[in-house]
Amino acid sequence: MKFELPPLPYNLEALEPVVSKQTLSFHYGKHEQAYINNLNGLIIGTPFETMSLEEIVKTSEGAIFNNAAQAWNHIFYFNSFAPNPPKGPKNKLKKALEEQWGEVETFKKEFEKAGAGLFGSGWVWLAKKQDGKLEIIQKSNAGTPLTDGYTPLLTFDVWEHAYYLDYQNRRADQLKALWDIVNWETVEARYL
Ligand code: MN
């Protein structure tokens, strides 16, 4: 097996009540694991076998892209959270968010709106463009701003499997609740 499921930086109960142990068990242990298993099967005997996950995401298409990007996106997503994170962005990241949206709260509302308004399955992203400006980006299915040459800073998963056990059809409620567990130190490290 080339790729393995990386450990979570917290235990399965750690994100409650925002994300239940049950949701995390399925989302991490079943969904993310399945993307990694599928990818390992698909790349056997192909040039992708010797590439890093990020290289595969940037150069593949079809089923290999879908599974590689879903694996990459989930690792990035789960690493964006912490049980008792700092209450909001600081320093240069805070300044950059304020330059783009005026206030951090306005950014959060726009991010939630983009996530709630994404039709079907996908991801809402905060990314840094090549010119250093920040942008909120909607991506369907396995989409990621990595393929646009942007630096991803934060993502919320809007596939139903991310929230249905805890929030049923209330995707917007899950998006709003996720701010309580965003690890802003990690987001800032990605920005710098
Ligand atoms: Mn997911």
Short mmCIF file of C-alpha atoms and ligand atoms in Angstrom, two decimals:
data_model
loop_
_atom_site.label_atom_id
_atom_site.label_comp_id
_atom_site.label_asym_id
_atom_site.label_seq_id
_atom_site.Cartn_x
_atom_site.Cartn_y
_atom_site.Cartn_z
CA MET A 1 0.00 0.00 0.00
CA LYS A 2 1.62 3.24 -1.09
CA PHE A 3 -0.65 5.69 0.74
CA GLU A 4 -1.88 5.18 4.28
CA LEU A 5 -4.58 6.89 6.32
CA PRO A 6 -2.69 9.48 8.39
CA PRO A 7 -3.55 9.70 12.10
CA LEU A 8 -5.96 12.42 13.25
CA PRO A 9 -4.36 15.17 15.38
CA TYR A 10 -7.08 14.59 18.05
CA ASN A 11 -9.25 11.69 19.25
CA LEU A 12 -12.64 10.78 17.82
CA GLU A 13 -14.63 12.51 20.61
CA ALA A 14 -12.50 15.65 20.61
CA LEU A 15 -14.62 17.77 18.27
CA GLU A 16 -17.95 17.16 20.01
CA PRO A 17 -20.53 18.64 19.99
CA VAL A 18 -19.68 20.32 16.68
CA VAL A 19 -18.73 17.01 15.03
CA SER A 20 -19.90 13.86 16.83
CA LYS A 21 -17.75 10.81 17.44
CA GLN A 22 -20.09 8.89 15.15
CA THR A 23 -19.67 11.33 12.27
CA LEU A 24 -15.91 11.45 12.69
CA SER A 25 -15.67 7.66 12.89
CA PHE A 26 -17.46 7.28 9.55
CA HIS A 27 -16.02 10.33 7.83
CA TYR A 28 -12.39 9.64 8.75
CA GLY A 29 -12.43 5.87 9.27
CA LYS A 30 -14.68 4.90 6.35
CA HIS A 31 -14.90 7.68 3.76
CA GLU A 32 -11.33 8.96 3.86
CA GLN A 33 -10.00 5.41 4.16
CA ALA A 34 -12.01 4.37 1.08
CA TYR A 35 -10.55 7.16 -1.07
CA ILE A 36 -7.04 6.10 -0.03
CA ASN A 37 -7.74 2.42 -0.68
CA ASN A 38 -9.28 3.19 -4.08
CA LEU A 39 -6.32 5.36 -5.04
CA ASN A 40 -3.82 2.67 -4.04
CA GLY A 41 -5.65 0.20 -6.27
CA LEU A 42 -5.94 2.58 -9.23
CA ILE A 43 -2.28 3.65 -9.42
CA ILE A 44 -0.76 0.16 -9.53
CA GLY A 45 1.35 -0.12 -12.67
CA THR A 46 0.93 3.57 -13.61
CA PRO A 47 3.43 6.47 -13.46
CA PHE A 48 1.42 7.81 -10.49
CA GLU A 49 2.81 5.01 -8.34
CA THR A 50 6.02 6.97 -7.69
CA MET A 51 4.43 10.41 -7.17
CA SER A 52 3.47 12.25 -4.01
CA LEU A 53 -0.25 12.68 -3.32
CA GLU A 54 -0.05 16.39 -4.20
CA GLU A 55 1.68 15.63 -7.52
CA ILE A 56 -1.03 13.10 -8.39
CA VAL A 57 -3.75 15.69 -7.62
CA LYS A 58 -2.05 18.23 -9.88
CA THR A 59 -1.46 15.92 -12.85
CA SER A 60 -4.23 13.29 -12.95
CA GLU A 61 -7.82 13.18 -14.14
CA GLY A 62 -10.84 10.90 -13.95
CA ALA A 63 -11.04 8.30 -11.19
CA ILE A 64 -7.42 8.72 -10.10
CA PHE A 65 -7.93 12.48 -9.68
CA ASN A 66 -11.22 12.01 -7.84
CA ASN A 67 -9.75 9.63 -5.28
CA ALA A 68 -6.39 11.42 -4.91
CA ALA A 69 -8.04 14.82 -4.49
CA GLN A 70 -10.60 13.46 -2.03
CA ALA A 71 -7.73 11.89 -0.03
CA TRP A 72 -5.75 15.15 -0.08
CA ASN A 73 -8.80 17.31 0.72
CA HIS A 74 -9.80 15.16 3.70
CA ILE A 75 -6.29 15.15 5.20
CA PHE A 76 -6.23 18.95 4.84
CA TYR A 77 -9.77 19.31 6.25
CA PHE A 78 -9.21 17.17 9.35
CA ASN A 79 -5.91 18.95 10.03
CA SER A 80 -7.76 22.29 10.07
CA PHE A 81 -9.56 21.56 13.35
CA ALA A 82 -8.66 21.35 17.02
CA PRO A 83 -10.72 20.80 20.20
CA ASN A 84 -9.85 24.12 21.90
CA PRO A 85 -8.50 26.37 19.19
CA PRO A 86 -7.65 30.08 19.36
CA LYS A 87 -10.87 32.12 19.07
CA GLY A 88 -10.08 33.82 15.79
CA PRO A 89 -7.37 34.73 13.29
CA LYS A 90 -4.50 36.95 14.40
CA ASN A 91 -1.62 38.95 12.98
CA LYS A 92 -1.01 38.90 9.21
CA LEU A 93 -3.87 36.51 8.43
CA LYS A 94 -6.37 38.70 10.29
CA LYS A 95 -5.07 41.74 8.43
CA ALA A 96 -5.35 39.97 5.06
CA LEU A 97 -8.94 38.88 5.80
CA GLU A 98 -9.85 42.44 6.82
CA GLU A 99 -8.26 43.87 3.70
CA GLN A 100 -10.40 41.59 1.55
CA TRP A 101 -13.72 41.57 3.44
CA GLY A 102 -13.54 44.50 5.87
CA GLU A 103 -14.20 42.35 8.93
CA VAL A 104 -13.47 38.75 9.84
CA GLU A 105 -17.19 38.26 10.59
CA THR A 106 -18.05 39.35 7.03
CA PHE A 107 -15.57 36.82 5.65
CA LYS A 108 -17.15 34.08 7.75
CA LYS A 109 -20.65 34.93 6.51
CA GLU A 110 -19.49 34.94 2.87
CA PHE A 111 -17.69 31.63 3.38
CA GLU A 112 -20.80 30.06 4.93
CA LYS A 113 -22.94 31.45 2.10
CA ALA A 114 -20.61 29.97 -0.54
CA GLY A 115 -20.71 26.59 1.23
CA ALA A 116 -24.46 26.57 1.73
CA GLY A 117 -25.06 27.69 -1.86
CA LEU A 118 -22.87 25.08 -3.52
CA PHE A 119 -25.18 22.80 -5.48
CA GLY A 120 -24.57 19.10 -4.79
CA SER A 121 -21.37 17.73 -3.26
CA GLY A 122 -18.15 19.65 -2.94
CA TRP A 123 -15.92 21.89 -0.88
CA VAL A 124 -15.78 25.58 -0.02
CA TRP A 125 -12.25 26.94 0.19
CA LEU A 126 -10.32 29.94 1.40
CA ALA A 127 -7.23 30.18 -0.77
CA LYS A 128 -4.34 32.54 -1.41
CA LYS A 129 -3.88 33.45 -5.04
CA GLN A 130 -0.51 33.96 -6.73
CA ASP A 131 -0.81 37.73 -6.21
CA GLY A 132 -1.23 37.16 -2.46
CA LYS A 133 -4.95 38.09 -2.39
CA LEU A 134 -7.42 35.87 -0.60
CA GLU A 135 -10.43 34.34 -2.32
CA ILE A 136 -13.42 32.18 -1.38
CA ILE A 137 -13.80 29.39 -3.93
CA GLN A 138 -16.57 26.83 -4.47
CA LYS A 139 -15.45 23.48 -5.89
CA SER A 140 -17.75 20.64 -6.88
CA ASN A 141 -17.08 16.99 -6.08
CA ALA A 142 -13.35 16.47 -5.42
CA GLY A 143 -12.29 19.92 -6.64
CA THR A 144 -9.40 21.74 -4.98
CA PRO A 145 -7.66 25.10 -5.60
CA LEU A 146 -4.36 23.17 -5.76
CA THR A 147 -5.10 22.61 -9.45
CA ASP A 148 -5.42 26.40 -9.98
CA GLY A 149 -1.95 26.99 -8.54
CA TYR A 150 -3.45 28.61 -5.42
CA THR A 151 -2.42 27.96 -1.82
CA PRO A 152 -5.34 26.42 0.08
CA LEU A 153 -5.76 27.88 3.59
CA LEU A 154 -9.03 26.42 4.87
CA THR A 155 -11.83 24.20 3.62
CA PHE A 156 -15.25 23.02 4.82
CA ASP A 157 -16.57 19.77 3.37
CA VAL A 158 -20.14 20.16 2.10
CA TRP A 159 -20.69 16.55 1.02
CA GLU A 160 -23.70 15.21 2.90
CA HIS A 161 -21.54 12.53 4.55
CA ALA A 162 -19.77 15.35 6.44
CA TYR A 163 -22.87 16.47 8.34
CA TYR A 164 -25.91 14.30 7.76
CA LEU A 165 -25.68 12.16 10.93
CA ASP A 166 -25.46 15.27 13.15
CA TYR A 167 -27.32 17.96 11.21
CA GLN A 168 -29.44 16.01 8.70
CA ASN A 169 -30.30 18.44 5.87
CA ARG A 170 -29.15 21.55 7.79
CA ARG A 171 -25.86 22.09 5.97
CA ALA A 172 -25.77 25.79 6.89
CA ASP A 173 -25.96 24.95 10.62
CA GLN A 174 -22.95 22.66 10.34
CA LEU A 175 -20.96 25.31 8.48
CA LYS A 176 -21.76 27.91 11.14
CA ALA A 177 -20.81 25.52 13.95
CA LEU A 178 -17.46 24.57 12.42
CA TRP A 179 -15.95 27.99 13.26
CA ASP A 180 -15.78 26.85 16.90
CA ILE A 181 -13.18 24.20 16.02
CA VAL A 182 -11.11 25.92 13.30
CA ASN A 183 -7.45 25.88 14.27
CA TRP A 184 -6.51 29.41 13.23
CA GLU A 185 -2.84 28.80 14.04
CA THR A 186 -2.77 26.13 11.34
CA VAL A 187 -4.57 28.39 8.88
CA GLU A 188 -2.10 31.19 9.58
CA ALA A 189 0.88 28.86 9.14
CA ARG A 190 -0.49 27.92 5.71
CA TYR A 191 -0.90 31.61 4.83
CA LEU A 192 2.64 32.64 5.78
MN MN B 1 -15.91 14.22 3.24
#
